[in-house]
Amino acid sequence: MPKNTKVTQREHSNEPVTESVADLLSLEHPMDYKNSQMSMGLSPGSTAPVKALIPSPDPDAEDGRPAWNNKLEYILAQVGFSVGLGNVWRFPYLCQKNGGGAYLVPYFILLILIGIPLFFLELAVGQRIRRGSIGVWNYVYPQLGGIGVSSLMVCGFVGLYYNVIIGWSIFYFFQSFQYPLPWAECPIQINGSQAIVVPECDKSSATTYFWYRQTLNITSSIDDTGGLNWKMVLSLLVAWILVCLAVIKGIQSSGKVMYFSSLFPYLVLFCFLVRGLMLKGAVDGIAHMFTPKLEKMLEPQVWREAATQVFFALGLGFGGVIAFSSYNKRENNCHFDAALVSVINFVTSILATLVVFAVLGFKANIMNEKCVVDNAEKIIGFLNTGVLSKELIPPHINFSHLSTEDYAEMYGVIKTVKEDIFDQLGLDSCLLEDELNKAVQGTGLAFIAFTEAMTHFPASPFWSVMFFFMLINLGLGSMIGTMTGITTPILDAFKIRKEILCVACCVIAFLLGLLFVQRSGNYFVTMFDDYSAGLPLTVVVFLENISVAWIYGTDRFMQDLEDMLGFRPYSFYYYMWKYVSPAILVLLIIATVIEMAISPAGYNAWVEAEGAEQFHSYPPWALAMAYSLIVVAMLPLPIVFLLRHYNLISDGSNKLSVSYRKGMMKDISNLEEQDEQRFILGKNPSEVPSPMPAPRPYLGPGGTQEMTNTNYGTSTKTGYQNIGSPESEL
C-alpha cells in the first residue's frame, strides 16, 4: 500500500484525517467485498481469523525448487550415498586388522558421539536454508563461505577416481559372462616345444595376474605412464555415461534410479550370505571376525581409524548430504532421518562384513588344504631321498587322505626332531589362522581375494555377475550423491539448465579421468584416495561444526530446530555439537597430520619379475602433486575468509532464496491489504492480532531457562541476521 495514502496517515498520526469515498476509490486498491468481514456474515465488532483473510503462503511450493516425490526416494538417496564401496571392502578390512569384534566397540561409540550428531547437523542446515553447500555456509557465516567451495572441490577430486573403480567393476562384470571365469587359471604360453605357465602368474596367482596384467596392464612404477589402457578408457566412458543419465534430470531422475541402485545391493548381500554360510569354512571366518582381541581397544590407532571410518561412511563434508536434504520440505523430521540412515549404514557394514568373512573363511580353508597338499609332496620327496626318516611319520597318517590335523602333528614332530636343518626344508605351518589373518583391503579384497573365492563356487559366473553388478550399483549410488554435491551449489548460484551442467561436468570429468586409465593409473588412484579427501574433509566438517555451534550459536540453532521440526531435539545434541564433536575432530586432525608426517609417502608398485608388490617412495614430482591436492582442496577456506574480511567480495548474505523473497513479499502485501480493509470497516488495526509470531527467547540446552547472553560470536551484521528475514532463524 502506498505510504502517502490517507489511510496510512491516519494510522501513523494523531491528527484526524478526513477523506471522502472518492478519495478512497482513487487512491486505494479496490476492495474485495467477497472476502470482507461484512460479506462473510460476521457480526459487527467481531474479529475474523487471520487465516480466513490471508491464506498462508507455502514457500516450498512456490520457489520453483525441485522436491522429492516422496519420503522413500529421499531416504534411499541418502542411504545410497552413504552406503558405498567402503562398507564392502574397508569396514571388513578394519575389523580384521583391529581386533575383530573388539573393533565394533570403538566404532559404535564414535558413531554415537560424532557420526549421528554431525550427520543431523548437515541434514538440518540443508533442509532449513534449502541451498547447496556453498549457499548454506554463506548464509550461516559468510566469512567461512569457503567451506562450501572446499566441499565442492573435494567432491570433484573424489568423483574423478571413484568412477574409475566403477569402470573396473564394469569391466569385470562383462568378463564374468564366461565359463570358466577368465581369472580361474593361469594362462599357458608356448616356449619352443614346451607349454609352460606364464612366469608372472606362476609366481603370484591367477586372480592376481588377471588384475594386474589383464585388467590394468600396470607398469612397474609411477614414473612410467605406459600410455592409455584402452579397455579401461572404454569402461570409464561407460561409467560416466551411466552417472550422467542418472543425474541429468536432477533428483527427478536420480530419485528413480535410487529405487534400484540402493535396494539391489541388499538383495545380493543377502544371497551371498545365505550361499556363504553353506560353504565349508564359512563358520571359521565368521568366528574369526567376532572373536574380540580386547587388547587392541587400548591402541590409539584403532580409535583413529574407527573415527575416520565413521566420518567417511556417512559422507560428511562432501556436500551431498546437504544437497539432498535441501530438496525437502522444512517441516520434514530430519532428526529421525539422521538416526535411520546412520543405523542402516551401520547394519549394512555388519552385513557386508559377515558376507566377506564367510567367503574369506571358505577361501582360507581352500588355501590351507592346498598348502597341506603342497607340503605333503615335499615331505614325500624328502622321505624318498633319505633327507627324512620314515620313523618320523606317525603310523596312523595316510598321505592319500591327509587332514590339516594330521599335517600339523607331522609338522610338529619334524620341527622338533630336525630342528638343526628344519629351516632348510622350507616347510610351511599351514595354519588356518594365518590365512584368516592375511589383511586384504580395497581393490585387493574385491578384485583379487573375493574373485578367487568365487572361482570355487558352483555356478561361479552367476555369482561373479551378481557381485560386480552389486559393486556397480553401490558405486553409482555414491556417485549420484557426489555429483549432486557438485551440481546443486552451481545451480543455486547460476542460471543454467541442469541438463547442460550435468553433461558438461561428466565430459570434463571423463577427460580429466584419463589420468587414472593409463597403465600407471592405479598408482594415481591410490594417491588421490590417500591425499585428496582425508585431511581436507576433516577440516571442512570441523569448520562446519564451529560455524554452527560457536559462531551462529548452539542455543540459536536449537531454537531454529524447534521452530522447524515442531519439537526440541535432545540436549545430547547440544553438548555434542558444542563440546564433544569439535574436540574429537581436533584430535582426528592432529592424528592425521602426525600419521602423514611419520609414515613414508609412497605406493605399492607391481614388480612383474617377482610377481609381487613392492613399496616405492614417491618421486619428488609425485610427492608435490600429492601435497598439492591437500592445498588446493583447502585453499578456498583462507581465500574466501580474507576476501570477505576486507570486503573485497560480497558476502552473499543478502541474497535470499526465491521462496524467502516470495514469502516475505506476500506477508508484507497481505498485512497492508488487511490493515486497509480493517480501516474501511471501522476496525482499529491495533486490536487485531498480528499474523507474525511473537519474538521468542532463546533457551538453553534444556529448553527451560531463558538465555541472557545474546552475543553469538558474530561481529558482522549480515542479511540473514535481520529480524524480518527468515535467515534470522538460521
XYZ file of C-alpha atoms in Angstrom:
730
model
C 0.000 0.000 0.000
C 1.410 3.464 -0.804
C 2.897 5.127 2.217
C 1.410 8.594 1.434
C -2.213 7.500 1.415
C -4.694 8.925 3.881
C -5.260 5.505 5.385
C -1.588 5.290 6.251
C -1.603 8.866 7.516
C -4.418 8.070 9.890
C -2.555 5.099 11.329
C 0.684 6.994 11.952
C -0.672 10.395 13.053
C -2.678 11.647 15.991
C -4.341 14.318 13.837
C -7.759 13.498 12.399
C -7.735 12.746 8.706
C -10.854 13.401 6.702
C -11.355 11.580 3.475
C -14.202 11.043 1.121
C -15.352 7.942 -0.665
C -13.887 9.404 -3.840
C -10.525 9.753 -2.152
C -10.583 6.138 -1.081
C -11.613 4.913 -4.504
C -8.987 6.993 -6.311
C -6.029 6.243 -4.053
C -6.594 2.736 -2.737
C -6.853 -0.645 -4.337
C -10.382 -1.957 -4.955
C -11.774 -3.829 -2.034
C -12.641 -7.490 -2.393
C -16.122 -7.461 -0.888
C -16.491 -11.217 -1.195
C -13.693 -11.742 1.286
C -14.604 -8.901 3.613
C -15.941 -9.409 7.094
C -19.267 -7.984 6.050
C -19.793 -10.419 3.206
C -18.737 -13.339 5.440
C -21.675 -12.715 7.709
C -19.629 -11.610 10.698
C -21.309 -9.595 13.341
C -20.205 -6.007 13.815
C -17.197 -5.728 16.046
C -16.138 -9.341 15.630
C -12.615 -10.269 14.546
C -12.078 -12.545 11.595
C -9.344 -15.132 11.932
C -6.201 -14.200 10.035
C -6.277 -17.452 8.077
C -9.715 -16.599 6.773
C -8.427 -13.320 5.347
C -4.893 -14.222 4.364
C -4.000 -17.673 3.107
C -0.644 -18.776 4.457
C 1.950 -18.858 1.705
C 3.668 -22.146 1.007
C 7.204 -21.147 0.095
C 8.237 -24.728 -0.536
C 5.681 -24.942 -3.315
C 6.385 -21.540 -4.828
C 10.134 -21.230 -5.071
C 10.421 -23.467 -8.129
C 12.987 -25.668 -6.381
C 12.647 -29.371 -7.197
C 11.340 -31.589 -4.423
C 11.446 -35.306 -3.718
C 8.411 -37.169 -4.994
C 8.109 -38.936 -1.660
C 9.996 -39.595 1.546
C 11.136 -43.046 0.426
C 13.059 -41.626 -2.539
C 14.867 -39.231 -0.236
C 15.790 -41.902 2.312
C 17.020 -44.225 -0.436
C 19.113 -41.397 -1.885
C 20.770 -40.728 1.478
C 21.298 -44.458 2.056
C 22.680 -44.915 -1.461
C 25.109 -42.038 -0.933
C 26.332 -43.138 2.489
C 26.401 -46.893 1.796
C 29.139 -47.414 -0.754
C 32.153 -49.488 -1.643
C 33.787 -48.649 1.689
C 31.123 -50.663 3.527
C 32.013 -53.744 1.487
C 35.776 -53.628 1.423
C 37.105 -51.140 4.002
C 34.969 -51.892 7.048
C 35.667 -55.677 6.918
C 39.376 -54.955 6.473
C 39.409 -52.675 9.527
C 37.590 -55.350 11.559
C 40.176 -57.914 10.508
C 43.074 -55.568 11.234
C 41.885 -54.071 14.515
C 40.774 -56.925 16.696
C 37.692 -58.417 15.049
C 34.634 -57.893 17.229
C 36.594 -55.560 19.508
C 36.708 -53.008 16.693
C 32.923 -52.722 16.724
C 33.007 -51.162 20.206
C 35.020 -48.004 19.354
C 33.222 -47.753 16.019
C 29.776 -47.759 17.640
C 30.835 -45.311 20.369
C 32.206 -42.847 17.811
C 29.132 -43.296 15.622
C 27.069 -42.023 18.549
C 29.469 -39.199 19.511
C 30.324 -37.718 16.117
C 28.542 -39.666 13.385
C 24.854 -39.130 14.116
C 25.198 -35.576 15.589
C 27.183 -34.224 12.634
C 25.001 -36.045 10.126
C 21.946 -34.486 11.803
C 23.630 -31.068 11.658
C 24.201 -31.281 7.900
C 20.680 -32.532 7.259
C 19.199 -29.709 9.352
C 21.089 -26.798 7.765
C 20.455 -28.097 4.247
C 16.741 -28.565 4.887
C 16.292 -25.205 6.651
C 18.166 -23.000 4.168
C 17.288 -25.075 1.079
C 20.555 -24.445 -0.701
C 23.639 -26.430 -1.684
C 26.817 -26.432 0.368
C 28.074 -23.043 -0.884
C 24.782 -21.242 -0.265
C 24.310 -22.812 3.161
C 27.613 -21.663 4.613
C 27.297 -18.230 3.012
C 24.076 -17.828 4.989
C 25.359 -19.262 8.273
C 28.615 -17.267 8.336
C 29.728 -15.580 5.101
C 33.401 -15.314 6.072
C 33.515 -19.124 6.215
C 31.774 -19.438 2.860
C 34.886 -21.206 1.603
C 33.621 -24.324 3.377
C 31.168 -24.949 0.548
C 33.786 -24.325 -2.129
C 36.194 -26.769 -0.458
C 33.423 -29.374 -0.261
C 32.760 -28.935 -3.964
C 36.444 -29.338 -4.838
C 36.823 -32.465 -2.705
C 33.719 -33.896 -4.392
C 35.402 -33.248 -7.712
C 38.641 -34.986 -6.688
C 36.834 -37.993 -5.235
C 34.424 -38.292 -8.160
C 37.328 -38.430 -10.618
C 38.885 -41.567 -9.173
C 35.769 -43.131 -7.622
C 34.179 -43.546 -11.026
C 37.332 -45.306 -12.222
C 36.563 -48.025 -9.656
C 33.071 -48.307 -11.129
C 34.773 -48.656 -14.521
C 36.862 -51.553 -13.214
C 33.689 -53.196 -11.889
C 32.022 -52.767 -15.281
C 34.987 -54.485 -16.972
C 34.829 -57.429 -14.552
C 31.046 -57.565 -14.916
C 31.269 -58.190 -18.668
C 34.205 -60.574 -18.237
C 32.074 -62.661 -15.858
C 29.854 -63.983 -18.674
C 32.318 -66.796 -19.363
C 32.806 -70.309 -18.092
C 35.274 -70.915 -16.678
C 35.939 -67.411 -15.396
C 38.943 -65.856 -17.184
C 40.805 -65.446 -13.877
C 40.232 -69.044 -12.761
C 43.553 -70.394 -14.102
C 46.907 -69.045 -15.190
C 47.377 -68.691 -18.957
C 49.744 -71.008 -20.819
C 52.444 -69.751 -23.161
C 54.382 -71.736 -25.760
C 58.129 -71.734 -25.233
C 59.618 -73.610 -28.126
C 58.171 -77.097 -27.989
C 57.014 -76.711 -24.394
C 53.825 -75.234 -22.977
C 54.531 -73.509 -19.687
C 52.593 -71.339 -17.267
C 53.267 -67.619 -17.623
C 56.045 -66.968 -15.057
C 54.408 -63.802 -13.680
C 51.202 -65.720 -12.980
C 53.032 -68.742 -11.606
C 54.806 -66.552 -9.027
C 51.591 -64.842 -7.899
C 48.146 -66.338 -8.588
C 45.632 -66.492 -11.404
C 43.380 -63.771 -9.954
C 46.313 -61.512 -9.090
C 47.750 -61.914 -12.573
C 44.400 -61.136 -14.214
C 44.037 -57.985 -12.099
C 47.488 -56.516 -12.620
C 48.260 -57.723 -16.132
C 44.996 -58.398 -17.981
C 42.923 -55.613 -16.411
C 45.339 -52.808 -15.506
C 48.333 -53.906 -17.608
C 50.203 -51.995 -14.949
C 53.692 -50.518 -15.207
C 56.399 -51.103 -12.624
C 56.494 -47.504 -11.344
C 54.558 -44.263 -11.335
C 57.268 -42.639 -13.472
C 56.408 -44.919 -16.395
C 52.951 -43.903 -17.627
C 52.825 -46.648 -20.252
C 50.191 -44.870 -22.337
C 46.424 -45.299 -22.165
C 44.837 -48.640 -21.361
C 42.057 -48.618 -23.929
C 39.980 -51.311 -22.231
C 39.842 -49.138 -19.134
C 39.196 -45.983 -21.186
C 36.088 -47.627 -22.640
C 34.974 -48.861 -19.206
C 35.411 -45.365 -17.744
C 33.373 -43.888 -20.593
C 30.522 -46.318 -19.866
C 30.718 -45.445 -16.159
C 30.394 -41.707 -16.823
C 27.509 -42.274 -19.251
C 25.653 -44.174 -16.503
C 26.298 -41.403 -13.984
C 25.240 -38.716 -16.458
C 21.974 -40.491 -17.245
C 21.277 -40.891 -13.533
C 21.746 -37.222 -12.607
C 20.831 -35.383 -15.832
C 17.325 -34.515 -14.577
C 18.451 -33.802 -11.032
C 16.571 -35.557 -8.262
C 13.729 -36.309 -10.665
C 15.951 -38.866 -12.413
C 18.330 -39.826 -9.600
C 15.395 -40.473 -7.258
C 14.057 -43.118 -9.633
C 17.490 -44.706 -10.059
C 17.857 -44.980 -6.283
C 14.957 -47.409 -6.050
C 17.139 -49.982 -7.755
C 20.719 -48.927 -7.002
C 20.038 -48.660 -3.257
C 17.936 -51.788 -2.792
C 19.584 -54.255 -5.184
C 22.894 -54.471 -3.209
C 20.962 -55.676 -0.155
C 19.404 -58.471 -2.189
C 22.835 -59.536 -3.434
C 24.412 -59.311 0.038
C 21.623 -61.452 1.486
C 22.034 -64.050 -1.286
C 25.800 -64.111 -0.745
C 25.302 -64.516 2.993
C 22.980 -67.499 2.541
C 25.302 -69.057 -0.045
C 28.395 -68.269 2.003
C 27.049 -69.904 5.159
C 26.693 -73.160 3.219
C 30.364 -73.139 2.202
C 32.962 -75.181 4.008
C 34.920 -72.986 6.410
C 32.419 -70.100 6.454
C 31.847 -70.567 10.181
C 35.610 -70.366 10.752
C 35.712 -66.994 9.011
C 32.762 -65.543 10.928
C 34.105 -66.877 14.246
C 37.453 -65.245 13.448
C 35.725 -61.950 12.790
C 33.698 -61.935 16.009
C 36.476 -63.212 18.259
C 37.435 -59.987 20.037
C 41.052 -59.108 20.694
C 40.301 -56.751 23.565
C 43.892 -55.557 23.912
C 43.513 -53.832 20.539
C 40.992 -51.406 22.036
C 43.798 -49.784 24.036
C 45.668 -48.739 20.889
C 45.060 -45.121 19.765
C 45.423 -46.179 16.121
C 42.279 -48.305 16.376
C 40.214 -45.358 17.618
C 41.644 -43.072 14.938
C 40.756 -45.491 12.165
C 37.298 -46.056 13.665
C 36.671 -42.280 13.750
C 37.837 -41.923 10.147
C 35.593 -44.766 9.009
C 32.552 -43.280 10.803
C 33.376 -39.943 9.241
C 33.544 -41.183 5.659
C 30.849 -43.863 5.944
C 28.166 -41.183 6.356
C 29.558 -38.929 3.617
C 30.116 -35.970 5.938
C 31.617 -32.851 4.396
C 31.079 -33.845 0.772
C 28.047 -31.626 0.328
C 25.889 -34.464 -0.967
C 24.056 -34.807 2.356
C 23.277 -31.069 2.407
C 22.273 -31.073 -1.270
C 19.841 -33.975 -0.880
C 18.241 -32.509 2.254
C 17.851 -29.097 0.577
C 15.095 -30.590 -1.593
C 12.987 -31.472 1.467
C 10.097 -29.534 2.953
C 11.152 -27.546 6.008
C 8.894 -29.445 8.380
C 10.451 -32.802 7.458
C 11.687 -34.709 10.521
C 15.405 -34.724 9.693
C 16.220 -35.884 13.241
C 14.534 -39.211 12.508
C 16.252 -39.332 9.087
C 19.698 -38.892 10.646
C 19.203 -41.742 13.099
C 17.598 -44.013 10.496
C 20.264 -43.584 7.804
C 23.096 -43.935 10.352
C 21.650 -47.186 11.713
C 21.076 -48.561 8.204
C 24.678 -47.708 7.331
C 25.987 -49.493 10.428
C 23.821 -52.587 9.882
C 24.920 -52.706 6.219
C 28.568 -52.664 7.288
C 27.922 -55.583 9.661
C 26.037 -57.498 6.946
C 28.813 -56.917 4.401
C 31.416 -57.999 6.968
C 29.541 -61.248 7.628
C 29.447 -61.944 3.890
C 33.115 -61.096 3.381
C 34.351 -63.204 6.312
C 32.135 -66.148 5.346
C 33.658 -66.121 1.862
C 37.177 -65.464 3.174
C 36.751 -68.351 5.631
C 35.889 -70.599 2.694
C 38.865 -69.270 0.741
C 41.179 -69.744 3.742
C 40.142 -73.414 4.001
C 40.755 -73.932 0.290
C 44.198 -72.295 0.506
C 45.022 -74.196 3.683
C 44.155 -77.525 2.068
C 46.293 -76.601 -0.924
C 49.145 -75.713 1.424
C 48.827 -79.117 3.133
C 48.908 -80.964 -0.212
C 51.945 -78.995 -1.490
C 53.938 -79.517 1.705
C 52.970 -83.186 1.911
C 54.515 -83.659 -1.516
C 57.694 -82.013 -0.216
C 57.786 -84.398 2.750
C 57.268 -87.420 0.480
C 60.201 -86.191 -1.629
C 62.381 -85.844 1.493
C 61.376 -89.374 2.580
C 62.260 -90.846 -0.834
C 65.652 -89.104 -0.905
C 66.504 -90.060 2.666
C 66.586 -86.499 3.981
C 63.886 -87.503 6.470
C 63.453 -90.854 8.156
C 60.175 -92.744 7.844
C 60.204 -93.231 11.624
C 59.342 -89.530 11.975
C 55.937 -90.102 10.390
C 53.225 -91.255 12.849
C 51.852 -94.659 11.770
C 48.205 -93.553 11.533
C 48.944 -90.844 8.921
C 47.773 -91.617 5.383
C 49.261 -89.297 2.747
C 46.451 -90.022 0.308
C 43.881 -88.613 2.760
C 45.936 -86.146 4.757
C 43.911 -83.841 7.019
C 45.083 -80.500 8.362
C 45.257 -82.002 11.862
C 47.456 -84.896 10.681
C 49.747 -82.482 8.863
C 50.021 -80.245 11.936
C 51.033 -83.274 14.034
C 53.620 -84.409 11.469
C 54.924 -80.853 11.060
C 55.422 -80.536 14.826
C 57.382 -83.821 15.049
C 59.688 -82.937 12.145
C 60.303 -79.453 13.538
C 61.245 -80.874 16.944
C 63.493 -83.716 15.769
C 65.153 -81.955 12.827
C 65.487 -78.541 14.461
C 69.037 -78.035 13.120
C 68.056 -78.398 9.430
C 64.358 -77.507 9.640
C 64.699 -74.057 8.063
C 66.389 -75.617 5.033
C 63.424 -77.910 4.390
C 61.140 -74.975 3.522
C 58.031 -76.460 5.076
C 55.070 -74.213 5.877
C 52.978 -74.485 9.024
C 49.702 -74.330 7.036
C 47.678 -72.835 9.869
C 44.141 -71.709 9.111
C 44.609 -68.761 11.471
C 47.475 -67.458 9.345
C 45.292 -67.468 6.238
C 42.491 -65.654 8.069
C 44.905 -63.037 9.400
C 46.048 -62.010 5.936
C 44.598 -58.497 5.786
C 43.308 -57.570 2.360
C 41.647 -54.213 1.745
C 40.235 -52.085 -1.024
C 40.694 -53.242 -4.570
C 42.712 -56.231 -3.357
C 39.691 -57.574 -1.491
C 37.173 -57.028 -4.294
C 39.250 -57.823 -7.373
C 41.669 -60.444 -6.023
C 40.562 -62.206 -2.816
C 36.810 -62.259 -3.482
C 37.181 -63.147 -7.157
C 39.488 -66.020 -6.258
C 36.954 -67.376 -3.781
C 34.180 -67.200 -6.378
C 36.130 -69.398 -8.775
C 35.469 -72.261 -6.340
C 31.712 -71.582 -6.201
C 29.345 -73.825 -8.135
C 27.923 -71.716 -10.998
C 30.761 -69.245 -10.444
C 29.886 -66.956 -13.421
C 26.440 -66.273 -11.932
C 27.877 -65.241 -8.560
C 30.561 -63.160 -10.239
C 27.973 -61.302 -12.333
C 25.886 -60.642 -9.226
C 28.869 -59.466 -7.186
C 30.188 -56.958 -9.705
C 26.700 -55.749 -10.580
C 26.302 -55.058 -6.861
C 29.568 -53.089 -6.826
C 28.399 -51.043 -9.819
C 25.165 -50.146 -8.015
C 26.932 -49.325 -4.747
C 29.347 -47.072 -6.590
C 26.592 -45.484 -8.660
C 24.620 -44.547 -5.525
C 27.648 -42.822 -4.049
C 28.478 -41.096 -7.330
C 24.942 -39.691 -7.587
C 25.414 -38.077 -4.174
C 28.861 -36.819 -5.125
C 27.626 -35.287 -8.372
C 24.652 -33.727 -6.579
C 27.116 -32.158 -4.145
C 28.796 -30.548 -7.170
C 25.824 -29.532 -9.308
C 23.422 -28.258 -6.622
C 25.631 -25.358 -5.404
C 26.355 -24.361 -9.012
C 22.661 -24.451 -9.971
C 21.831 -22.349 -6.907
C 24.409 -19.718 -7.855
C 23.968 -19.552 -11.635
C 21.033 -19.633 -14.001
C 21.892 -22.671 -16.087
C 19.942 -25.694 -17.248
C 20.768 -28.719 -15.142
C 20.949 -30.957 -18.203
C 23.673 -28.800 -19.771
C 25.560 -28.579 -16.480
C 25.433 -32.344 -15.851
C 26.635 -33.205 -19.352
C 29.426 -30.613 -19.146
C 30.567 -31.908 -15.738
C 30.604 -35.524 -16.928
C 32.539 -34.707 -20.122
C 35.145 -32.678 -18.217
C 35.418 -35.375 -15.540
C 35.899 -38.090 -18.167
C 38.715 -36.139 -19.837
C 40.424 -35.476 -16.508
C 39.860 -39.106 -15.514
C 42.092 -40.292 -18.347
C 44.914 -39.783 -15.830
C 43.631 -42.864 -13.990
C 43.262 -45.153 -17.003
C 46.875 -45.007 -18.080
C 48.817 -48.170 -17.399
C 50.139 -46.413 -14.291
C 46.676 -45.121 -13.396
C 46.223 -47.351 -10.341
C 49.070 -45.508 -8.598
C 47.260 -42.193 -9.098
C 44.029 -43.709 -7.753
C 45.950 -44.615 -4.600
C 47.438 -41.113 -4.389
C 44.063 -39.373 -4.706
C 42.482 -41.770 -2.225
C 45.212 -41.087 0.354
C 45.564 -37.317 -0.028
C 42.628 -35.598 -1.758
C 39.887 -36.229 0.800
C 41.104 -37.272 4.253
C 42.549 -34.159 5.849
C 40.571 -31.558 3.813
C 37.223 -33.155 4.636
C 38.062 -33.413 8.327
C 38.918 -29.709 8.403
C 35.741 -28.874 6.454
C 33.486 -30.747 8.887
C 35.299 -29.206 11.867
C 34.627 -25.714 10.476
C 31.009 -26.666 9.762
C 30.643 -27.669 13.398
C 32.341 -24.493 14.666
C 30.366 -22.150 12.403
C 27.037 -23.547 13.617
C 27.823 -24.299 17.268
C 30.084 -21.377 18.176
C 29.642 -18.616 15.582
C 25.964 -18.909 14.766
C 25.273 -20.235 18.268
C 24.144 -23.630 19.538
C 21.285 -22.049 21.512
C 20.039 -20.277 18.418
C 20.401 -23.414 16.340
C 18.431 -25.485 18.844
C 15.658 -22.890 18.790
C 15.637 -22.939 14.974
C 15.319 -26.717 15.043
C 12.393 -26.488 17.436
C 10.653 -23.998 15.170
C 11.340 -26.135 12.109
C 10.612 -29.613 13.490
C 7.913 -28.756 15.998
C 9.840 -30.267 18.902
C 13.097 -29.571 20.663
C 15.920 -32.067 19.972
C 17.535 -33.807 22.920
C 20.061 -31.864 24.974
C 22.523 -34.590 23.991
C 22.959 -32.873 20.611
C 23.586 -29.511 22.274
C 26.606 -30.831 24.154
C 27.846 -32.965 21.256
C 27.815 -30.031 18.818
C 29.270 -27.537 21.226
C 31.956 -29.547 23.023
C 32.420 -33.232 22.228
C 32.337 -33.326 18.405
C 34.741 -30.352 17.941
C 37.170 -31.887 20.434
C 37.121 -35.270 18.679
C 37.558 -33.626 15.279
C 40.567 -31.634 16.545
C 42.147 -34.861 17.827
C 41.407 -36.544 14.498
C 43.038 -33.699 12.553
C 46.124 -33.815 14.780
C 46.350 -37.615 14.479
C 46.006 -37.420 10.695
C 48.770 -34.817 10.401
C 51.065 -36.882 12.656
C 50.310 -40.022 10.657
C 51.179 -38.241 7.408
C 54.382 -36.881 8.937
C 55.728 -40.159 10.300
C 54.515 -42.516 7.559
C 56.633 -42.681 4.427
C 54.844 -41.247 1.409
C 54.735 -43.893 -1.255
C 52.785 -46.587 -3.070
C 52.867 -50.335 -3.683
C 54.290 -50.932 -7.159
C 53.753 -54.173 -9.018
C 57.060 -55.847 -9.907
C 56.492 -58.117 -12.877
C 59.716 -60.110 -12.458
C 58.841 -61.038 -8.871
C 55.095 -61.351 -9.307
C 54.566 -59.312 -6.146
C 54.068 -55.790 -4.836
C 56.936 -53.698 -3.570
C 56.779 -50.405 -1.699
C 58.231 -47.433 -3.589
C 58.608 -43.885 -2.334
C 57.020 -41.144 -4.407
C 59.424 -39.285 -6.696
C 59.635 -35.515 -5.970
C 57.117 -34.533 -8.660
C 54.567 -37.094 -7.427
C 55.078 -36.037 -3.814
C 54.492 -32.416 -4.800
C 51.350 -33.470 -6.659
C 50.073 -35.388 -3.621
C 50.502 -32.472 -1.224
C 49.102 -30.031 -3.775
C 45.831 -31.978 -3.660
C 45.528 -31.100 0.035
C 46.496 -27.478 -0.540
C 44.141 -26.953 -3.480
C 41.218 -28.534 -1.627
C 41.739 -26.341 1.452
C 42.792 -23.129 -0.322
C 39.243 -21.702 -0.669
C 38.936 -21.540 3.136
C 41.540 -18.804 3.758
C 40.960 -17.055 0.392
C 37.216 -16.539 0.927
C 37.799 -15.556 4.558
C 40.330 -12.838 3.645
C 38.332 -11.522 0.682
C 35.204 -11.116 2.769
C 37.046 -9.868 5.834
C 38.394 -6.973 3.784
C 35.082 -6.549 1.890
C 36.677 -7.359 -1.459
C 33.730 -9.555 -2.468
C 30.080 -9.605 -1.494
C 29.298 -11.815 1.469
C 26.211 -13.166 -0.285
C 24.163 -12.916 2.889
C 21.630 -10.516 1.358
C 20.690 -12.989 -1.353
C 17.580 -14.606 -0.024
C 16.291 -17.678 -1.738
C 13.305 -17.306 -4.022
C 10.978 -18.902 -1.511
C 12.035 -16.493 1.222
C 11.582 -13.465 -1.012
C 8.151 -14.579 -2.196
C 7.000 -15.450 1.299
C 8.213 -12.157 2.741
C 6.709 -10.048 -0.051
C 3.372 -11.823 0.266
C 3.365 -11.284 4.032
C 4.051 -7.557 3.590
C 1.408 -7.196 0.861
C -1.180 -9.105 2.877
C -0.512 -7.074 6.004
C -1.058 -3.785 4.127
C -4.217 -5.110 2.481
C -5.516 -6.388 5.802
C -4.921 -3.049 7.553
C -6.660 -1.162 4.749
C -9.696 -3.421 4.873
C -9.941 -3.127 8.613
C -9.781 0.663 8.453
C -12.573 0.806 5.904
C -14.638 -1.495 8.106
C -14.019 0.847 11.023
C -11.808 -1.558 12.945
C -8.806 -0.411 14.956
C -5.815 -2.256 13.461
C -4.087 -2.422 16.806
C -6.817 -4.664 18.159
C -6.231 -7.370 15.610
C -3.545 -9.942 16.444
C -0.519 -9.871 14.172
C -0.066 -12.852 11.835
C 3.704 -12.805 12.534
C 4.848 -14.929 15.518
C 5.966 -13.033 18.560
C 9.686 -12.993 19.330
C 10.704 -15.968 21.419
C 13.576 -16.068 23.867
C 16.432 -18.435 23.093
C 16.538 -21.265 25.547
C 19.418 -23.215 26.928
C 20.066 -26.862 26.162
C 17.345 -27.962 28.494
C 14.787 -25.665 26.975
C 13.543 -24.367 30.351
C 15.622 -21.281 31.107
C 15.904 -18.157 29.023
C 19.411 -17.410 27.848
C 20.513 -13.910 28.832
C 23.622 -13.826 26.681
C 22.609 -12.729 23.200
C 26.103 -12.452 21.767
C 26.553 -15.395 19.450
C 30.023 -14.632 18.287
C 29.211 -12.684 15.130
C 30.580 -9.193 14.814
C 29.450 -8.513 11.255
C 25.767 -7.735 10.702
C 24.565 -9.623 7.694
C 21.288 -10.037 5.897
C 20.431 -13.366 7.497
C 20.567 -11.756 10.947
C 17.843 -9.200 10.269
C 14.699 -9.736 12.300
C 12.439 -9.589 9.274
C 14.448 -12.188 7.378
C 13.755 -15.916 7.643
C 17.535 -16.351 7.789
C 17.436 -14.824 11.265
C 16.290 -18.250 12.382
C 19.173 -19.933 10.580
